[in-house]
Amino acid sequence: MTLTSRNLHVAFSDRIVAPSPNHELLVAFRFGLKPALEKHPSVVDTYLAPFDHKVMYECWWVAEHVHHHNIGKIRIAECGDYAILIQDSTENSNDELACETQVAYCGIFTALRSTGHSRIAKVWNYLGAINEGDGDEERYRRFSVGRARAFAEYAIPDCAAPAATGIGTRRSRGLTTITLASRHPQYLVENPRQTSAFRYPRQFGPSSPKFARGASVFAKDHTLQLLSGTAAIVGHDSLHPFDTKLQLQETLRNITAINESLPISERSSLFRVYLRNADDYEFVKDKLASQPKIDTKQLIFLHGDICRRELLIELDGVRVA
């Protein structure tokens, strides 16, 4: 399945192959547990395993030149419409995750100044052992503390928080962030069925998560839409703990609600389907295949943990029109 406009081409594939000689690679999300052999600066390891392939990619191609440079540990790929910032923290044993996350996000905000793109549309956060630890010491909560500190340090208001995904990987430690920024106008949206994440009550940690449920970027020849935070949360509560079937139904309702807040909602989408339990793969695949507006070619199934340990499934979407 491919999403395409004159300038932007997004596709799932098992190889990195340009759609035409005029396209250059902006970013390739690599799904697979073995280290990448590719040396291309736009390839990023997610440390997530696909269920039905050894290795898969989500490739973003642009029909223009992509300029690559580094700022410290951050790799930057930049074209006329977008910039991608990639960084990976291996987290030494003495590191404290909140501080690591604060440093990572402050690095993102600083590095953006070297690009022509000031607006962050989406951040993908892939975190090892996301649910390890109890209470406020859970790693996702420590991650949220560090992210909130960086937002405060750079005076970024909650209403400007970009769309974001936070998923646990197969690593025991480590944080990988992939940031998509643009020079174009954008529109951030919330889900009317869900409390905005930045307004979660104290019971979910000392600092609320900083992200929007969706974003639209209005480039000259296309609109890019990004969906996130679709897990089975209504209000601020997790519904149907540890029940994959009912959580899937709630997730689809959340996607419908976000779509109704975004323009061009009936266009085709690509979805990453994150599943905590490998045993749920066949069931979820069959259920999604039966949905009238979903084509299985639009889906990639990934083994990853959700930010709350009672949640078993989340979808992360992108569409181009």
PDB file of C-alpha atoms in Angstrom:
ATOM      1  CA  MET A   1       0.000   0.000   0.000  1.00  0.00           C
ATOM      2  CA  THR A   2       1.308   3.433  -0.963  1.00  0.00           C
ATOM      3  CA  LEU A   3       0.276   6.975  -0.104  1.00  0.00           C
ATOM      4  CA  THR A   4       1.447   9.447  -2.684  1.00  0.00           C
ATOM      5  CA  SER A   5       1.263  13.027  -3.893  1.00  0.00           C
ATOM      6  CA  ARG A   6       3.434  14.859  -6.402  1.00  0.00           C
ATOM      7  CA  ASN A   7       6.158  15.436  -3.811  1.00  0.00           C
ATOM      8  CA  LEU A   8       5.597  12.948  -0.960  1.00  0.00           C
ATOM      9  CA  HIS A   9       5.449   9.155  -1.248  1.00  0.00           C
ATOM     10  CA  VAL A  10       4.930   6.956   1.860  1.00  0.00           C
ATOM     11  CA  ALA A  11       4.928   3.161   1.616  1.00  0.00           C
ATOM     12  CA  PHE A  12       5.457  -0.090   3.507  1.00  0.00           C
ATOM     13  CA  SER A  13       7.975  -2.400   1.848  1.00  0.00           C
ATOM     14  CA  ASP A  14      10.460  -5.165   2.597  1.00  0.00           C
ATOM     15  CA  ARG A  15      13.229  -3.295   0.754  1.00  0.00           C
ATOM     16  CA  ILE A  16      14.347   0.300   0.386  1.00  0.00           C
ATOM     17  CA  VAL A  17      13.691   0.991  -3.284  1.00  0.00           C
ATOM     18  CA  ALA A  18      12.962   4.471  -4.628  1.00  0.00           C
ATOM     19  CA  PRO A  19       9.631   4.834  -6.459  1.00  0.00           C
ATOM     20  CA  SER A  20      11.418   6.752  -9.218  1.00  0.00           C
ATOM     21  CA  PRO A  21      14.899   8.094 -10.038  1.00  0.00           C
ATOM     22  CA  ASN A  22      13.662  11.533  -8.964  1.00  0.00           C
ATOM     23  CA  HIS A  23      12.858  10.498  -5.388  1.00  0.00           C
ATOM     24  CA  GLU A  24      15.221  10.722  -2.410  1.00  0.00           C
ATOM     25  CA  LEU A  25      14.767   9.083   0.993  1.00  0.00           C
ATOM     26  CA  LEU A  26      13.651  11.384   3.795  1.00  0.00           C
ATOM     27  CA  VAL A  27      13.310   8.645   6.425  1.00  0.00           C
ATOM     28  CA  ALA A  28      12.978   4.866   6.584  1.00  0.00           C
ATOM     29  CA  PHE A  29      11.573   3.431   9.802  1.00  0.00           C
ATOM     30  CA  ARG A  30      13.167  -0.017  10.087  1.00  0.00           C
ATOM     31  CA  PHE A  31      11.193  -2.754  11.835  1.00  0.00           C
ATOM     32  CA  GLY A  32      13.292  -5.801  12.739  1.00  0.00           C
ATOM     33  CA  LEU A  33      15.371  -6.999  15.678  1.00  0.00           C
ATOM     34  CA  LYS A  34      18.708  -7.526  13.962  1.00  0.00           C
ATOM     35  CA  PRO A  35      20.854  -4.371  13.597  1.00  0.00           C
ATOM     36  CA  ALA A  36      20.451  -2.528  10.325  1.00  0.00           C
ATOM     37  CA  LEU A  37      23.004  -3.226   7.613  1.00  0.00           C
ATOM     38  CA  GLU A  38      22.039  -0.073   5.738  1.00  0.00           C
ATOM     39  CA  LYS A  39      24.400   2.851   6.220  1.00  0.00           C
ATOM     40  CA  HIS A  40      22.004   5.442   4.806  1.00  0.00           C
ATOM     41  CA  PRO A  41      21.659   8.361   7.268  1.00  0.00           C
ATOM     42  CA  SER A  42      17.858   8.341   6.896  1.00  0.00           C
ATOM     43  CA  VAL A  43      17.409   4.748   8.100  1.00  0.00           C
ATOM     44  CA  VAL A  44      16.405   4.477  11.761  1.00  0.00           C
ATOM     45  CA  ASP A  45      16.142   1.309  13.839  1.00  0.00           C
ATOM     46  CA  THR A  46      12.933   1.206  15.888  1.00  0.00           C
ATOM     47  CA  TYR A  47      13.829  -2.002  17.769  1.00  0.00           C
ATOM     48  CA  LEU A  48      10.345  -3.325  17.034  1.00  0.00           C
ATOM     49  CA  ALA A  49       9.746  -6.694  15.376  1.00  0.00           C
ATOM     50  CA  PRO A  50       7.111  -7.168  12.651  1.00  0.00           C
ATOM     51  CA  PHE A  51       4.976 -10.276  13.056  1.00  0.00           C
ATOM     52  CA  ASP A  52       4.836 -11.373   9.431  1.00  0.00           C
ATOM     53  CA  HIS A  53       8.296 -10.412   8.116  1.00  0.00           C
ATOM     54  CA  LYS A  54      11.857 -10.539   9.357  1.00  0.00           C
ATOM     55  CA  VAL A  55      12.384  -6.923   8.308  1.00  0.00           C
ATOM     56  CA  MET A  56       9.987  -4.253   7.060  1.00  0.00           C
ATOM     57  CA  TYR A  57      10.281  -0.559   6.339  1.00  0.00           C
ATOM     58  CA  GLU A  58       8.014   2.443   6.320  1.00  0.00           C
ATOM     59  CA  CYS A  59       9.726   4.657   3.733  1.00  0.00           C
ATOM     60  CA  TRP A  60       9.048   8.353   3.207  1.00  0.00           C
ATOM     61  CA  TRP A  61      10.296   9.548  -0.192  1.00  0.00           C
ATOM     62  CA  VAL A  62      10.311  13.096  -1.566  1.00  0.00           C
ATOM     63  CA  ALA A  63      10.705  14.248  -5.161  1.00  0.00           C
ATOM     64  CA  GLU A  64      13.447  16.727  -4.292  1.00  0.00           C
ATOM     65  CA  HIS A  65      16.925  16.841  -2.819  1.00  0.00           C
ATOM     66  CA  VAL A  66      17.370  15.749   0.808  1.00  0.00           C
ATOM     67  CA  HIS A  67      20.191  17.428   2.709  1.00  0.00           C
ATOM     68  CA  HIS A  68      21.814  15.474   5.565  1.00  0.00           C
ATOM     69  CA  HIS A  69      23.782  16.845   8.488  1.00  0.00           C
ATOM     70  CA  ASN A  70      24.421  16.137  12.164  1.00  0.00           C
ATOM     71  CA  ILE A  71      24.184  18.247  15.283  1.00  0.00           C
ATOM     72  CA  GLY A  72      25.872  16.322  18.044  1.00  0.00           C
ATOM     73  CA  LYS A  73      24.161  12.924  18.191  1.00  0.00           C
ATOM     74  CA  ILE A  74      21.145  14.077  16.190  1.00  0.00           C
ATOM     75  CA  ARG A  75      20.913  13.102  12.518  1.00  0.00           C
ATOM     76  CA  ILE A  76      18.933  15.546  10.394  1.00  0.00           C
ATOM     77  CA  ALA A  77      17.419  14.973   6.957  1.00  0.00           C
ATOM     78  CA  GLU A  78      15.878  18.071   5.426  1.00  0.00           C
ATOM     79  CA  CYS A  79      14.019  18.929   2.241  1.00  0.00           C
ATOM     80  CA  GLY A  80      11.748  21.767   1.182  1.00  0.00           C
ATOM     81  CA  ASP A  81       8.639  20.549   3.009  1.00  0.00           C
ATOM     82  CA  TYR A  82       9.993  18.645   6.001  1.00  0.00           C
ATOM     83  CA  ALA A  83      12.840  17.887   8.363  1.00  0.00           C
ATOM     84  CA  ILE A  84      13.389  14.573  10.149  1.00  0.00           C
ATOM     85  CA  LEU A  85      15.493  14.503  13.319  1.00  0.00           C
ATOM     86  CA  ILE A  86      16.731  11.113  14.534  1.00  0.00           C
ATOM     87  CA  GLN A  87      18.464  10.390  17.811  1.00  0.00           C
ATOM     88  CA  ASP A  88      19.162   7.265  19.787  1.00  0.00           C
ATOM     89  CA  SER A  89      20.131   7.036  23.436  1.00  0.00           C
ATOM     90  CA  THR A  90      21.599   3.718  24.583  1.00  0.00           C
ATOM     91  CA  GLU A  91      21.122   4.687  28.236  1.00  0.00           C
ATOM     92  CA  ASN A  92      24.120   3.601  30.262  1.00  0.00           C
ATOM     93  CA  SER A  93      23.330   1.849  33.531  1.00  0.00           C
ATOM     94  CA  ASN A  94      24.004   4.995  35.565  1.00  0.00           C
ATOM     95  CA  ASP A  95      21.754   7.207  33.474  1.00  0.00           C
ATOM     96  CA  GLU A  96      18.450   8.491  34.859  1.00  0.00           C
ATOM     97  CA  LEU A  97      15.677   8.321  32.271  1.00  0.00           C
ATOM     98  CA  ALA A  98      13.985  11.620  33.105  1.00  0.00           C
ATOM     99  CA  CYS A  99      17.276  13.470  32.626  1.00  0.00           C
ATOM    100  CA  GLU A 100      18.073  11.521  29.449  1.00  0.00           C
ATOM    101  CA  THR A 101      14.658  12.406  28.020  1.00  0.00           C
ATOM    102  CA  GLN A 102      14.975  16.062  28.962  1.00  0.00           C
ATOM    103  CA  VAL A 103      18.361  16.234  27.241  1.00  0.00           C
ATOM    104  CA  ALA A 104      16.972  14.452  24.174  1.00  0.00           C
ATOM    105  CA  TYR A 105      14.016  16.807  23.791  1.00  0.00           C
ATOM    106  CA  CYS A 106      16.052  19.919  24.470  1.00  0.00           C
ATOM    107  CA  GLY A 107      18.382  18.662  21.747  1.00  0.00           C
ATOM    108  CA  ILE A 108      15.422  18.387  19.377  1.00  0.00           C
ATOM    109  CA  PHE A 109      14.225  21.904  20.124  1.00  0.00           C
ATOM    110  CA  THR A 110      17.722  23.336  19.710  1.00  0.00           C
ATOM    111  CA  ALA A 111      18.513  21.403  16.526  1.00  0.00           C
ATOM    112  CA  LEU A 112      15.328  22.618  14.857  1.00  0.00           C
ATOM    113  CA  ARG A 113      16.877  26.076  14.788  1.00  0.00           C
ATOM    114  CA  SER A 114      19.425  24.802  12.270  1.00  0.00           C
ATOM    115  CA  THR A 115      16.640  23.855   9.861  1.00  0.00           C
ATOM    116  CA  GLY A 116      14.042  25.842   7.982  1.00  0.00           C
ATOM    117  CA  HIS A 117      11.277  23.980   9.842  1.00  0.00           C
ATOM    118  CA  SER A 118      10.018  25.393  13.126  1.00  0.00           C
ATOM    119  CA  ARG A 119       6.792  23.409  13.633  1.00  0.00           C
ATOM    120  CA  ILE A 120       6.933  19.881  15.090  1.00  0.00           C
ATOM    121  CA  ALA A 121       4.071  17.782  13.730  1.00  0.00           C
ATOM    122  CA  LYS A 122       4.888  14.360  15.227  1.00  0.00           C
ATOM    123  CA  VAL A 123       7.396  12.622  17.480  1.00  0.00           C
ATOM    124  CA  TRP A 124       7.719   8.835  17.571  1.00  0.00           C
ATOM    125  CA  ASN A 125       9.213   7.714  20.913  1.00  0.00           C
ATOM    126  CA  TYR A 126      10.425   4.114  21.131  1.00  0.00           C
ATOM    127  CA  LEU A 127      11.427   3.255  24.688  1.00  0.00           C
ATOM    128  CA  GLY A 128      12.963   0.083  26.075  1.00  0.00           C
ATOM    129  CA  ALA A 129      11.158  -1.533  29.042  1.00  0.00           C
ATOM    130  CA  ILE A 130       8.451   1.127  28.980  1.00  0.00           C
ATOM    131  CA  ASN A 131       6.406  -0.370  31.838  1.00  0.00           C
ATOM    132  CA  GLU A 132       9.269  -1.370  34.119  1.00  0.00           C
ATOM    133  CA  GLY A 133       9.078   0.070  37.635  1.00  0.00           C
ATOM    134  CA  ASP A 134       6.244   0.703  40.053  1.00  0.00           C
ATOM    135  CA  GLY A 135       4.152   3.825  40.596  1.00  0.00           C
ATOM    136  CA  ASP A 136       5.946   7.037  39.729  1.00  0.00           C
ATOM    137  CA  GLU A 137       9.141   5.075  39.079  1.00  0.00           C
ATOM    138  CA  GLU A 138       7.634   3.401  36.016  1.00  0.00           C
ATOM    139  CA  ARG A 139       9.841   4.195  33.050  1.00  0.00           C
ATOM    140  CA  TYR A 140       7.056   5.749  30.974  1.00  0.00           C
ATOM    141  CA  ARG A 141       6.263   8.115  33.839  1.00  0.00           C
ATOM    142  CA  ARG A 142       9.940   9.029  34.165  1.00  0.00           C
ATOM    143  CA  PHE A 143      10.033   9.631  30.425  1.00  0.00           C
ATOM    144  CA  SER A 144       6.981  11.919  30.759  1.00  0.00           C
ATOM    145  CA  VAL A 145       8.719  13.876  33.529  1.00  0.00           C
ATOM    146  CA  GLY A 146      11.747  14.497  31.329  1.00  0.00           C
ATOM    147  CA  ARG A 147       9.658  15.506  28.333  1.00  0.00           C
ATOM    148  CA  ALA A 148       7.613  17.922  30.474  1.00  0.00           C
ATOM    149  CA  ARG A 149      10.799  19.522  31.825  1.00  0.00           C
ATOM    150  CA  ALA A 150      12.035  20.149  28.282  1.00  0.00           C
ATOM    151  CA  PHE A 151       8.688  21.674  27.264  1.00  0.00           C
ATOM    152  CA  ALA A 152       8.863  23.965  30.308  1.00  0.00           C
ATOM    153  CA  GLU A 153      12.504  24.895  29.635  1.00  0.00           C
ATOM    154  CA  TYR A 154      11.605  26.004  26.108  1.00  0.00           C
ATOM    155  CA  ALA A 155       8.276  27.566  27.178  1.00  0.00           C
ATOM    156  CA  ILE A 156       6.223  25.347  24.861  1.00  0.00           C
ATOM    157  CA  PRO A 157       2.562  25.462  25.937  1.00  0.00           C
ATOM    158  CA  ASP A 158       0.531  22.288  26.251  1.00  0.00           C
ATOM    159  CA  CYS A 159      -1.771  23.386  23.427  1.00  0.00           C
ATOM    160  CA  ALA A 160       1.241  23.361  21.066  1.00  0.00           C
ATOM    161  CA  ALA A 161       2.322  19.815  21.946  1.00  0.00           C
ATOM    162  CA  PRO A 162       2.675  17.820  18.710  1.00  0.00           C
ATOM    163  CA  ALA A 163       1.111  14.475  17.909  1.00  0.00           C
ATOM    164  CA  ALA A 164       3.255  11.720  19.403  1.00  0.00           C
ATOM    165  CA  THR A 165       3.564   7.991  19.827  1.00  0.00           C
ATOM    166  CA  GLY A 166       5.138   6.269  22.841  1.00  0.00           C
ATOM    167  CA  ILE A 167       5.712   2.524  22.474  1.00  0.00           C
ATOM    168  CA  GLY A 168       7.870   0.014  24.347  1.00  0.00           C
ATOM    169  CA  THR A 169      10.492  -1.854  22.327  1.00  0.00           C
ATOM    170  CA  ARG A 170      12.306  -5.184  22.662  1.00  0.00           C
ATOM    171  CA  ARG A 171      15.332  -3.460  24.207  1.00  0.00           C
ATOM    172  CA  SER A 172      15.917  -3.546  27.958  1.00  0.00           C
ATOM    173  CA  ARG A 173      16.940   0.115  27.876  1.00  0.00           C
ATOM    174  CA  GLY A 174      17.279   2.951  25.384  1.00  0.00           C
ATOM    175  CA  LEU A 175      15.211   5.742  23.863  1.00  0.00           C
ATOM    176  CA  THR A 176      14.876   6.399  20.131  1.00  0.00           C
ATOM    177  CA  THR A 177      13.107   9.560  18.983  1.00  0.00           C
ATOM    178  CA  ILE A 178      12.116  10.367  15.408  1.00  0.00           C
ATOM    179  CA  THR A 179      10.808  13.908  15.006  1.00  0.00           C
ATOM    180  CA  LEU A 180       8.937  15.223  11.979  1.00  0.00           C
ATOM    181  CA  ALA A 181       8.928  19.002  11.568  1.00  0.00           C
ATOM    182  CA  SER A 182       7.687  21.304   8.821  1.00  0.00           C
ATOM    183  CA  ARG A 183       7.705  24.905   7.694  1.00  0.00           C
ATOM    184  CA  HIS A 184       4.040  24.687   6.680  1.00  0.00           C
ATOM    185  CA  PRO A 185       0.907  25.574   8.656  1.00  0.00           C
ATOM    186  CA  GLN A 186      -0.455  22.779  10.768  1.00  0.00           C
ATOM    187  CA  TYR A 187      -3.573  21.947  12.726  1.00  0.00           C
ATOM    188  CA  LEU A 188      -3.431  19.938  15.950  1.00  0.00           C
ATOM    189  CA  VAL A 189      -6.516  18.029  17.060  1.00  0.00           C
ATOM    190  CA  GLU A 190      -7.815  16.234  20.124  1.00  0.00           C
ATOM    191  CA  ASN A 191     -10.237  13.349  20.433  1.00  0.00           C
ATOM    192  CA  PRO A 192     -13.599  14.422  21.923  1.00  0.00           C
ATOM    193  CA  ARG A 193     -13.897  10.952  23.521  1.00  0.00           C
ATOM    194  CA  GLN A 194     -10.617  11.377  25.405  1.00  0.00           C
ATOM    195  CA  THR A 195      -9.188  13.784  27.925  1.00  0.00           C
ATOM    196  CA  SER A 196      -6.269  15.639  26.375  1.00  0.00           C
ATOM    197  CA  ALA A 197      -3.148  13.817  27.535  1.00  0.00           C
ATOM    198  CA  PHE A 198      -1.635  17.018  28.949  1.00  0.00           C
ATOM    199  CA  ARG A 199      -4.709  17.294  31.229  1.00  0.00           C
ATOM    200  CA  TYR A 200      -4.453  13.805  32.752  1.00  0.00           C
ATOM    201  CA  PRO A 201      -4.914  13.826  36.542  1.00  0.00           C
ATOM    202  CA  ARG A 202      -2.079  13.190  39.007  1.00  0.00           C
ATOM    203  CA  GLN A 203      -2.874   9.474  39.284  1.00  0.00           C
ATOM    204  CA  PHE A 204      -1.100   8.930  35.943  1.00  0.00           C
ATOM    205  CA  GLY A 205       2.199  10.389  37.075  1.00  0.00           C
ATOM    206  CA  PRO A 206       3.877  13.534  38.420  1.00  0.00           C
ATOM    207  CA  SER A 207       3.948  15.080  34.919  1.00  0.00           C
ATOM    208  CA  SER A 208       1.245  14.673  32.326  1.00  0.00           C
ATOM    209  CA  PRO A 209       2.184  13.351  28.853  1.00  0.00           C
ATOM    210  CA  LYS A 210       2.726  16.118  26.301  1.00  0.00           C
ATOM    211  CA  PHE A 211       1.106  15.148  22.993  1.00  0.00           C
ATOM    212  CA  ALA A 212      -1.884  15.765  20.738  1.00  0.00           C
ATOM    213  CA  ARG A 213      -4.058  12.999  19.289  1.00  0.00           C
ATOM    214  CA  GLY A 214      -3.588  14.109  15.690  1.00  0.00           C
ATOM    215  CA  ALA A 215      -2.058  16.669  13.352  1.00  0.00           C
ATOM    216  CA  SER A 216      -2.548  17.926   9.808  1.00  0.00           C
ATOM    217  CA  VAL A 217       0.273  19.576   7.868  1.00  0.00           C
ATOM    218  CA  PHE A 218      -0.788  21.700   4.891  1.00  0.00           C
ATOM    219  CA  ALA A 219       2.002  21.573   2.303  1.00  0.00           C
ATOM    220  CA  LYS A 220       1.675  23.179  -1.126  1.00  0.00           C
ATOM    221  CA  ASP A 221       0.760  20.036  -3.080  1.00  0.00           C
ATOM    222  CA  HIS A 222      -0.608  17.754  -0.336  1.00  0.00           C
ATOM    223  CA  THR A 223      -1.984  17.486   3.180  1.00  0.00           C
ATOM    224  CA  LEU A 224      -0.279  15.122   5.598  1.00  0.00           C
ATOM    225  CA  GLN A 225      -2.292  13.734   8.495  1.00  0.00           C
ATOM    226  CA  LEU A 226      -0.899  11.918  11.530  1.00  0.00           C
ATOM    227  CA  LEU A 227      -2.886   9.997  14.141  1.00  0.00           C
ATOM    228  CA  SER A 228      -1.708   8.925  17.591  1.00  0.00           C
ATOM    229  CA  GLY A 229      -2.913   7.983  21.062  1.00  0.00           C
ATOM    230  CA  THR A 230      -5.671   5.671  19.807  1.00  0.00           C
ATOM    231  CA  ALA A 231      -5.486   3.047  22.592  1.00  0.00           C
ATOM    232  CA  ALA A 232      -8.617   2.090  24.547  1.00  0.00           C
ATOM    233  CA  ILE A 233      -8.726   5.187  26.739  1.00  0.00           C
ATOM    234  CA  VAL A 234     -11.992   7.082  27.151  1.00  0.00           C
ATOM    235  CA  GLY A 235     -11.846  10.217  29.230  1.00  0.00           C
ATOM    236  CA  HIS A 236      -8.616   9.446  31.056  1.00  0.00           C
ATOM    237  CA  ASP A 237      -9.475   5.862  31.996  1.00  0.00           C
ATOM    238  CA  SER A 238      -8.272   2.639  30.394  1.00  0.00           C
ATOM    239  CA  LEU A 239     -11.299   0.598  29.353  1.00  0.00           C
ATOM    240  CA  HIS A 240     -11.476  -3.209  29.235  1.00  0.00           C
ATOM    241  CA  PRO A 241      -8.127  -3.949  30.952  1.00  0.00           C
ATOM    242  CA  PHE A 242      -6.303  -6.913  29.385  1.00  0.00           C
ATOM    243  CA  ASP A 243      -9.200  -7.642  26.979  1.00  0.00           C
ATOM    244  CA  THR A 244      -7.881  -7.504  23.413  1.00  0.00           C
ATOM    245  CA  LYS A 245     -11.245  -7.894  21.687  1.00  0.00           C
ATOM    246  CA  LEU A 246     -12.963  -5.041  23.529  1.00  0.00           C
ATOM    247  CA  GLN A 247      -9.874  -2.821  23.426  1.00  0.00           C
ATOM    248  CA  LEU A 248      -9.717  -3.214  19.657  1.00  0.00           C
ATOM    249  CA  GLN A 249     -13.333  -2.081  19.361  1.00  0.00           C
ATOM    250  CA  GLU A 250     -12.598   0.959  21.558  1.00  0.00           C
ATOM    251  CA  THR A 251      -9.472   1.772  19.548  1.00  0.00           C
ATOM    252  CA  LEU A 252     -11.475   1.790  16.307  1.00  0.00           C
ATOM    253  CA  ARG A 253     -14.010   4.124  17.917  1.00  0.00           C
ATOM    254  CA  ASN A 254     -11.183   6.462  18.906  1.00  0.00           C
ATOM    255  CA  ILE A 255      -9.822   6.451  15.353  1.00  0.00           C
ATOM    256  CA  THR A 256     -13.277   7.311  14.005  1.00  0.00           C
ATOM    257  CA  ALA A 257     -13.588  10.173  16.489  1.00  0.00           C
ATOM    258  CA  ILE A 258     -10.186  11.605  15.535  1.00  0.00           C
ATOM    259  CA  ASN A 259     -11.014  11.261  11.833  1.00  0.00           C
ATOM    260  CA  GLU A 260     -14.162  13.315  12.352  1.00  0.00           C
ATOM    261  CA  SER A 261     -11.977  16.136  13.692  1.00  0.00           C
ATOM    262  CA  LEU A 262      -9.633  16.053  10.679  1.00  0.00           C
ATOM    263  CA  PRO A 263     -10.328  17.060   7.073  1.00  0.00           C
ATOM    264  CA  ILE A 264     -10.073  14.481   4.228  1.00  0.00           C
ATOM    265  CA  SER A 265     -10.804  11.753   6.781  1.00  0.00           C
ATOM    266  CA  GLU A 266     -12.018   9.269   4.169  1.00  0.00           C
ATOM    267  CA  ARG A 267      -8.669   9.043   2.384  1.00  0.00           C
ATOM    268  CA  SER A 268      -6.555   5.892   2.548  1.00  0.00           C
ATOM    269  CA  SER A 269      -4.246   5.499   5.535  1.00  0.00           C
ATOM    270  CA  LEU A 270      -1.274   3.418   6.564  1.00  0.00           C
ATOM    271  CA  PHE A 271      -1.436   2.046  10.103  1.00  0.00           C
ATOM    272  CA  ARG A 272       1.160   0.579  12.416  1.00  0.00           C
ATOM    273  CA  VAL A 273      -0.636  -1.872  14.715  1.00  0.00           C
ATOM    274  CA  TYR A 274       1.242  -2.275  17.989  1.00  0.00           C
ATOM    275  CA  LEU A 275       0.430  -5.459  19.942  1.00  0.00           C
ATOM    276  CA  ARG A 276       1.710  -6.281  23.401  1.00  0.00           C
ATOM    277  CA  ASN A 277       1.012 -10.024  23.094  1.00  0.00           C
ATOM    278  CA  ALA A 278       2.181 -12.059  20.110  1.00  0.00           C
ATOM    279  CA  ASP A 279      -0.725 -14.465  20.613  1.00  0.00           C
ATOM    280  CA  ASP A 280      -3.159 -11.696  19.646  1.00  0.00           C
ATOM    281  CA  TYR A 281      -1.714 -11.220  16.158  1.00  0.00           C
ATOM    282  CA  GLU A 282      -3.950 -13.557  14.143  1.00  0.00           C
ATOM    283  CA  PHE A 283      -7.113 -12.502  15.972  1.00  0.00           C
ATOM    284  CA  VAL A 284      -6.467  -8.771  15.514  1.00  0.00           C
ATOM    285  CA  LYS A 285      -5.401  -9.218  11.895  1.00  0.00           C
ATOM    286  CA  ASP A 286      -8.640 -11.068  11.077  1.00  0.00           C
ATOM    287  CA  LYS A 287     -10.792  -8.506  12.882  1.00  0.00           C
ATOM    288  CA  LEU A 288      -9.156  -5.564  11.116  1.00  0.00           C
ATOM    289  CA  ALA A 289      -9.440  -7.333   7.759  1.00  0.00           C
ATOM    290  CA  SER A 290     -13.205  -7.464   8.281  1.00  0.00           C
ATOM    291  CA  GLN A 291     -13.462  -3.676   8.695  1.00  0.00           C
ATOM    292  CA  PRO A 292     -15.052  -2.096   5.583  1.00  0.00           C
ATOM    293  CA  LYS A 293     -12.629   0.855   5.405  1.00  0.00           C
ATOM    294  CA  ILE A 294      -9.408  -1.030   6.168  1.00  0.00           C
ATOM    295  CA  ASP A 295      -7.275  -2.947   3.676  1.00  0.00           C
ATOM    296  CA  THR A 296      -4.739  -5.351   5.196  1.00  0.00           C
ATOM    297  CA  LYS A 297      -2.172  -3.939   2.767  1.00  0.00           C
ATOM    298  CA  GLN A 298      -2.506  -0.722   4.768  1.00  0.00           C
ATOM    299  CA  LEU A 299      -1.311  -2.416   7.964  1.00  0.00           C
ATOM    300  CA  ILE A 300       1.959  -3.470   9.530  1.00  0.00           C
ATOM    301  CA  PHE A 301       1.769  -5.467  12.773  1.00  0.00           C
ATOM    302  CA  LEU A 302       4.492  -4.809  15.334  1.00  0.00           C
ATOM    303  CA  HIS A 303       5.367  -6.424  18.655  1.00  0.00           C
ATOM    304  CA  GLY A 304       5.486  -3.522  21.107  1.00  0.00           C
ATOM    305  CA  ASP A 305       4.300  -2.573  24.579  1.00  0.00           C
ATOM    306  CA  ILE A 306       1.691   0.142  25.151  1.00  0.00           C
ATOM    307  CA  CYS A 307       2.323   3.006  27.593  1.00  0.00           C
ATOM    308  CA  ARG A 308      -0.089   1.589  30.212  1.00  0.00           C
ATOM    309  CA  ARG A 309       0.520  -2.026  31.184  1.00  0.00           C
ATOM    310  CA  GLU A 310      -3.204  -2.948  31.084  1.00  0.00           C
ATOM    311  CA  LEU A 311      -3.446  -1.812  27.438  1.00  0.00           C
ATOM    312  CA  LEU A 312      -2.743  -4.380  24.737  1.00  0.00           C
ATOM    313  CA  ILE A 313      -3.166  -2.595  21.389  1.00  0.00           C
ATOM    314  CA  GLU A 314      -2.648   0.803  19.760  1.00  0.00           C
ATOM    315  CA  LEU A 315      -2.724   2.063  16.171  1.00  0.00           C
ATOM    316  CA  ASP A 316      -0.580   4.837  14.746  1.00  0.00           C
ATOM    317  CA  GLY A 317      -1.728   6.265  11.399  1.00  0.00           C
ATOM    318  CA  VAL A 318      -0.545   8.416   8.499  1.00  0.00           C
ATOM    319  CA  ARG A 319      -2.368   9.581   5.382  1.00  0.00           C
ATOM    320  CA  VAL A 320      -1.528  11.824   2.433  1.00  0.00           C
ATOM    321  CA  ALA A 321      -3.909  13.678   0.137  1.00  0.00           C
TER     322      ALA A 321
END
